[in-house]
Coordinates of C-alpha atoms in Angstrom, one line a residue:
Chain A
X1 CA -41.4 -124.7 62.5
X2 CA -40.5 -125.8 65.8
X3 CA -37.6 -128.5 66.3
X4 CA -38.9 -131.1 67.7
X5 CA -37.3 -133.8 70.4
X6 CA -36.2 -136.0 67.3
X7 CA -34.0 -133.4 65.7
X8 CA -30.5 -133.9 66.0
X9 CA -29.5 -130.3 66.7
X10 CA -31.9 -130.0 69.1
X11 CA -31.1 -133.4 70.8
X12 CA -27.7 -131.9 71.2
X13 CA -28.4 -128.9 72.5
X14 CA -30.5 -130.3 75.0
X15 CA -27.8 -133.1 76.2
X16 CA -25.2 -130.2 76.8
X17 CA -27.7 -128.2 78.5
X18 CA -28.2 -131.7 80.9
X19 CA -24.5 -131.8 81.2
X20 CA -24.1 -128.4 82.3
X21 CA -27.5 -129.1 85.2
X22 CA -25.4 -131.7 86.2
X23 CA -22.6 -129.5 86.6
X24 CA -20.4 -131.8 83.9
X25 CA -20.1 -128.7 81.9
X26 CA -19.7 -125.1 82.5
X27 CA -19.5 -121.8 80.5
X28 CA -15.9 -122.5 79.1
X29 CA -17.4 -125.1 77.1
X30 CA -20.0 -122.9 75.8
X31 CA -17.0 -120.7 74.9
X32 CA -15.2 -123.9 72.9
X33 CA -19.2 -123.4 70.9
X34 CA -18.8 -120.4 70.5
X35 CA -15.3 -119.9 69.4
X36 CA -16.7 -123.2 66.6
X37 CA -18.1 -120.7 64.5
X38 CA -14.2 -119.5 63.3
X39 CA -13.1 -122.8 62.8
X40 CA -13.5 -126.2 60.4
X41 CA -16.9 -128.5 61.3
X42 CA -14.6 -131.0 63.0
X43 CA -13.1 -128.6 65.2
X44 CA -14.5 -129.3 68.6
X45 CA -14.0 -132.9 68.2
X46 CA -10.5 -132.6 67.3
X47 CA -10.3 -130.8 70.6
X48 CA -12.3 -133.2 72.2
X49 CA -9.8 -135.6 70.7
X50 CA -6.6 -133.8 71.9
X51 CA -8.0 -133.0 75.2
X52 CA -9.1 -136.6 76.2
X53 CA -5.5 -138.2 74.6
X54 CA -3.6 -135.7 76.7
X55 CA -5.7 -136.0 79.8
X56 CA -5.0 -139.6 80.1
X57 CA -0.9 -139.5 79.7
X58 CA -1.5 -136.6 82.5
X59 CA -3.3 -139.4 84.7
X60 CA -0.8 -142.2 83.8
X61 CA 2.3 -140.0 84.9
X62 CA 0.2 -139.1 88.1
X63 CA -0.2 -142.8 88.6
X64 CA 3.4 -143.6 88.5
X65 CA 4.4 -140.7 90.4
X66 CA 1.8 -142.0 93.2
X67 CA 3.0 -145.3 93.2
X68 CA 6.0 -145.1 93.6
X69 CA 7.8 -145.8 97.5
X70 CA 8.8 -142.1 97.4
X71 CA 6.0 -140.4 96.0
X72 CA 6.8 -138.0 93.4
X73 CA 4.8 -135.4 94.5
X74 CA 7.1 -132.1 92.4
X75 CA 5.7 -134.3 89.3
X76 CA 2.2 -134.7 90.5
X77 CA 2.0 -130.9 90.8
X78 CA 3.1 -130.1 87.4
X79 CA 1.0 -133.2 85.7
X80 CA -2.2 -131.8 87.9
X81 CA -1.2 -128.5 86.9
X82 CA -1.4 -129.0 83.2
X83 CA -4.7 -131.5 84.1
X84 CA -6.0 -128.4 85.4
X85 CA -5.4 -126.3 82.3
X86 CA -7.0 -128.3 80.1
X87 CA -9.7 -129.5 81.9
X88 CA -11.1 -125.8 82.8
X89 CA -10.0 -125.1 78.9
X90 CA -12.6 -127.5 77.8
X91 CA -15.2 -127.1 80.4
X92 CA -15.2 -129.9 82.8
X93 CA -16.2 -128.4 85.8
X94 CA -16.7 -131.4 88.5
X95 CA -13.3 -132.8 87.3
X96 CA -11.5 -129.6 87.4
X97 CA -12.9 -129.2 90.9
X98 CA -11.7 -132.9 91.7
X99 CA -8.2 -131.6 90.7
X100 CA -8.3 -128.5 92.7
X101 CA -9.0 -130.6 95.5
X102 CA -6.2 -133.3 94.8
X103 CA -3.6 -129.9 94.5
X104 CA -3.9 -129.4 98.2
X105 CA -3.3 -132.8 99.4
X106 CA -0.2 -133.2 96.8
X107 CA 0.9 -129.3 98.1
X108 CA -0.1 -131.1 101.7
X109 CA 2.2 -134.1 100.8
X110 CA -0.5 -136.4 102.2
X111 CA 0.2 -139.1 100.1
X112 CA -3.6 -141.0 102.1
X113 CA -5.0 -138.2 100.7
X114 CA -4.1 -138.1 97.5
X115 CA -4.9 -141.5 96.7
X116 CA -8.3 -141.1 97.6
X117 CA -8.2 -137.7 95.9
X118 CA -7.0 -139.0 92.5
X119 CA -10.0 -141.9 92.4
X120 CA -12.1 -139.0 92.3
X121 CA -10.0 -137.2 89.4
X122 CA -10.6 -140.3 87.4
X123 CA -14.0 -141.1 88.4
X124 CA -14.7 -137.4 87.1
X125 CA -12.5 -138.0 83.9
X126 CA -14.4 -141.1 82.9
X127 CA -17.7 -139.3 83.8
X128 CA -16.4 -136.2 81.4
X129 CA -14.9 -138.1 78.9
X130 CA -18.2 -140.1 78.3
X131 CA -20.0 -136.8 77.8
X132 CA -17.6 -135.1 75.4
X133 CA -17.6 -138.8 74.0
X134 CA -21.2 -138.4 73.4
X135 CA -20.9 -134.8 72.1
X136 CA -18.7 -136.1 69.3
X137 CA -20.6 -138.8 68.3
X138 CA -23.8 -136.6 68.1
X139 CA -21.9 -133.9 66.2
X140 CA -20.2 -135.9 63.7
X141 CA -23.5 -137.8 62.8
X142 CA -25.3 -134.1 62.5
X143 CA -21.8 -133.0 60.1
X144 CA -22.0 -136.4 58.2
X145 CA -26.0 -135.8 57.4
X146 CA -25.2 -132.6 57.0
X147 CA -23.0 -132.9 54.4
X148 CA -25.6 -136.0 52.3
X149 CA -28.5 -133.6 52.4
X150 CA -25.8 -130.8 50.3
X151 CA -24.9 -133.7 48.0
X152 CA -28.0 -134.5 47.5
X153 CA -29.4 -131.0 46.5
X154 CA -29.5 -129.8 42.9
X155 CA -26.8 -128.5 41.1
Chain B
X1 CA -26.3 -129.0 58.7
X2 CA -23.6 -128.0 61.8
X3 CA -25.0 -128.0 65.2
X4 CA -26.2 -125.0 66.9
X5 CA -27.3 -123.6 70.3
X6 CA -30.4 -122.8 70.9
X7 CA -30.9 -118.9 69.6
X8 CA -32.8 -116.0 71.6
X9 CA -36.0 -117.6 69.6
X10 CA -35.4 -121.2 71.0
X11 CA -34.5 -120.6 74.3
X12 CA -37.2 -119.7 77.0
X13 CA -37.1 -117.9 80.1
X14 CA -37.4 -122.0 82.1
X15 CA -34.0 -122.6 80.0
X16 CA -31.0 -123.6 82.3
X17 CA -28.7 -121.7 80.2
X18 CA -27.7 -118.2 81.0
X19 CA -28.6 -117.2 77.4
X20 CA -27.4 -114.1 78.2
X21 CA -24.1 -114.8 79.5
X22 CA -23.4 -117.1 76.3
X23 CA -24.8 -114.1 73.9
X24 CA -21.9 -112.1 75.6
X25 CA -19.4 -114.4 75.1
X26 CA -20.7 -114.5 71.4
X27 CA -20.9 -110.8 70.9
X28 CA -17.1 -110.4 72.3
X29 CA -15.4 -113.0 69.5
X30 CA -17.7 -110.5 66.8
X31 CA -17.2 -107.2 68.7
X32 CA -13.5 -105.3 67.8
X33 CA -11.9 -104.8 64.4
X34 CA -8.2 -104.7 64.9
X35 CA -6.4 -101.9 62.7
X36 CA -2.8 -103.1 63.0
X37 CA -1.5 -106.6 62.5
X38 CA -0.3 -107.9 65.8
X39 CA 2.1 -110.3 66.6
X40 CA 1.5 -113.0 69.5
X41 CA 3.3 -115.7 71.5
X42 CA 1.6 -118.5 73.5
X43 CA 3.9 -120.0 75.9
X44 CA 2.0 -123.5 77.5
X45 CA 3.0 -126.9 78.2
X46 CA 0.2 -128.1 77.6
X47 CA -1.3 -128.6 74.2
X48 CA -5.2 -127.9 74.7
X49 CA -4.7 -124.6 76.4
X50 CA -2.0 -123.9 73.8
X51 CA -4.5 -124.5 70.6
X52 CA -7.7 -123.0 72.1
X53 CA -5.4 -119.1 73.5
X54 CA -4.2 -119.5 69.9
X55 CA -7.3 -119.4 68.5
X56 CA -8.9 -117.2 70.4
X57 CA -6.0 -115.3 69.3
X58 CA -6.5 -116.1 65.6
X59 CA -10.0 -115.0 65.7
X60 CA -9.3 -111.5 66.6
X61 CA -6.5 -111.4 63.3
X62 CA -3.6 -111.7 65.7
X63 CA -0.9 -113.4 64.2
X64 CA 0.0 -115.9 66.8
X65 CA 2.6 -118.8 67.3
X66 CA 2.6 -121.2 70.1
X67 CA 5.8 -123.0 71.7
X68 CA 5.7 -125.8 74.6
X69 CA 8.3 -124.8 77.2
X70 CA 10.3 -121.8 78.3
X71 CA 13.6 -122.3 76.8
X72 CA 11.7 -122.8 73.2
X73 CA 10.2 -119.2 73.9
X74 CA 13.3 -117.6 75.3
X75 CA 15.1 -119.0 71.9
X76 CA 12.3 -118.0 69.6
X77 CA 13.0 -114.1 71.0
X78 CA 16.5 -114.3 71.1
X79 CA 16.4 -114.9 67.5
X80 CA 14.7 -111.6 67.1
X81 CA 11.2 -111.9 66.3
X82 CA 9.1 -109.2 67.7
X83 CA 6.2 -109.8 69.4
X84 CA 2.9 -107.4 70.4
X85 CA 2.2 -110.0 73.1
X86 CA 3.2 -112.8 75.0
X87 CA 1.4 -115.2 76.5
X88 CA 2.7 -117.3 79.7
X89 CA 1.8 -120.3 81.9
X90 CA 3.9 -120.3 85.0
X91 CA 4.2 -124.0 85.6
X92 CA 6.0 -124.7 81.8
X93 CA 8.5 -127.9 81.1
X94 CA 12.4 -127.7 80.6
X95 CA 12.2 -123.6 82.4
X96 CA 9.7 -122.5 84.3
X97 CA 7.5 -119.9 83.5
X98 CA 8.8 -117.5 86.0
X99 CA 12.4 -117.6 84.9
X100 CA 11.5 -117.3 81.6
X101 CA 9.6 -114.7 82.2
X102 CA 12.4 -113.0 83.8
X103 CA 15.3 -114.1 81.0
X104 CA 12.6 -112.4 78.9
X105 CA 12.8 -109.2 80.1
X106 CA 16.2 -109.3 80.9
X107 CA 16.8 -109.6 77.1
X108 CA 14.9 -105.7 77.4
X109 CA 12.1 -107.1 75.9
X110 CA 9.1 -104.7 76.7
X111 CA 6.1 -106.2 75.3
X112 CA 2.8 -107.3 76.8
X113 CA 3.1 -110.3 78.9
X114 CA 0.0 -112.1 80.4
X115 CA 0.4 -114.7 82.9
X116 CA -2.5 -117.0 82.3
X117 CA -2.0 -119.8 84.7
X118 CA -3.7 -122.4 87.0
X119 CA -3.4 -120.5 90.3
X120 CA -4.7 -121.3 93.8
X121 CA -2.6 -118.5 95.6
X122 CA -2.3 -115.1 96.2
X123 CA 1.5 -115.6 96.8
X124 CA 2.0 -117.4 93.2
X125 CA 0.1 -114.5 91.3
X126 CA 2.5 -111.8 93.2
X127 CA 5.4 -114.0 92.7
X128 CA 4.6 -114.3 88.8
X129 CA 4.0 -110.7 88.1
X130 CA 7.6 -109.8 90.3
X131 CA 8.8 -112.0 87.6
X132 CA 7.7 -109.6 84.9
X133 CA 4.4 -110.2 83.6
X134 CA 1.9 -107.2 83.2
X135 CA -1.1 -109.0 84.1
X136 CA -2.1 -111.9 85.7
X137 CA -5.2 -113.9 84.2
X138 CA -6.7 -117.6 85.6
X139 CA -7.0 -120.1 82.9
X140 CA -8.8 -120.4 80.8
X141 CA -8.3 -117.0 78.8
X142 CA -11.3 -115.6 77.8
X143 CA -12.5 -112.5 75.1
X144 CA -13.8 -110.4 78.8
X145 CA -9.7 -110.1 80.0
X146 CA -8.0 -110.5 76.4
X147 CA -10.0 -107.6 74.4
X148 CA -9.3 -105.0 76.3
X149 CA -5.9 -105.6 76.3
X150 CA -6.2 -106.3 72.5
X151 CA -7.9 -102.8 72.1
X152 CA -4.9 -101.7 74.2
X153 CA -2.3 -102.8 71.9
X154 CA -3.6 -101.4 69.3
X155 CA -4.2 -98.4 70.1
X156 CA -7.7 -98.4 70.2

């Protein structure tokens, strides 16, 4: 039987396939999917969970290090370089590109630059976030009903 | 019922996805059967890249422990645990990857050592393996540069 636009699963599948035509997502997500298979139901959203937590200390230290009247650019670089990491870990394509582009200003020392730079990095954060956000949501609601329909079976 | 992507029999030839590339990725977490237990350390700052290279780790049967900065790991070998493999970002709080790297090998370890890193430079990646690591891999670390090197190590 074919799954139709109302199954869960397949209203999944088709919302990461979306994210990764709008370029949200790339293959090192599918990996994350893949790599699922090894692990506990609730694995990718525990990721999902670590990644966004640890992504949004990364952008409050860049903050401060931008803000302040001698810019901190040495901290910038390692913050952006652990951003980096973890973005292209869980897949976030557009935002790991926004980075990429806000290392060479920070390497640059354009301090302009990086301001503009960084709106993009959290522009593309929120963007991401939302998605992986959404992910989450869809799978834990597919693992809860998941796990009624085994209660409910026959012993 | 746990999510899944679309198999060969859902997907069509109009889907976005490069089914194929994804049934690769697939078939490489399946594909080798290690005969020796080895022994791995993940060295990264950051705790995302840290979980997801031990896992991919884990799911080849590598036994595999994961520290968050360079004097941590330089400790940890010190004490004398022996390690197949060592994994390494270069940019890594409290001492940098590169001199641990080097305090490593100074201590005559000889093991595998991957540099997986962030890197936008030719210069950096020279820099890191002058430091000492065997190979040089970009982030994120994936079964197509790892199980190889896994095969290698155990003498596959």
């Amino acid at each position: 039987m074919a799954a139709s636009s109302t199954d869960p699963t397949q209203q999944l599948n088709d919302y990461i396939r979306t994210m990764h035509d709008q370029g949200i997502l790339d293959d090192n997500f599918d990996q994350l999917l893949a790599l699922r298979r090894e692990q506990n139901p609730r694995f990718i959203n525990e990721l999902i969970s670590m990644f966004t937590n640890d992504a949004e200390a990364y952008i409050a230290e860049i903050t401060n290090a931008l803000s302040l009247t001698e810019v901190d650019f040495s901290t910038i670089i390692s913050k952006l370089h652990q951003l980096k990491g973890s973005t292209s870990g869980i897949g976030g394509h557009r935002m790991y590109q926004a980075c990429c582009e806000l290392r060479v200003a920070a390497d640059d020392g354009d301090k302009g630059r990086c301001d503009e730079l960084f709106l993009r990095v959290k522009e593309e954060f929120n963007t991401l976030k939302q998605c992986l956000d959404s992910i989450s949501q869809m799978r834990s609601n597919i693992i809860s009903n998941g796990t009624r329909s085994r209660r409910r079976r026959p012993l | 019922m746990a999510p899944t992507l679309p198999s060969s029999d859902q997907a069509s030839d109009q889907d976005n996805w490069d089914n194929g590339r994804l049934a690769r990725k697939r078939q490489l977490l399946i594909e080798i059967v290690l005969r020796n237990k080895l022994t791995a350390l993940v060295v990264d700052g950051d705790t995302t890249c840290r979980v997801l290279e031990q896992l991919l780790l884990r799911s080849y049967g590598v036994q595999t422990q994961g520290v968050d900065n360079g004097r941590d790991a330089v400790a940890l070998i010190a004490s004398g645990v022996k390690l197949d493999l060592i994994i390494i970002d270069m940019i890594l709080p409290v001492l940098n990857g590169l001199e641990t790297t080097r305090q490593i090998r100074d201590m005559g370890v000889h093991c595998k050592m991957l540099g997986v890193t962030i890197c936008s430079r030719e210069s950096e990646r020279q820099v890191f393996l002058a430091a000492g690591v065997d190979v040089f891999i970009e982030k994120p670390l994936d079964p197509e540069h790892l199980v190889p090197i896994l095969r290698e190590l155990d003498g596959q």
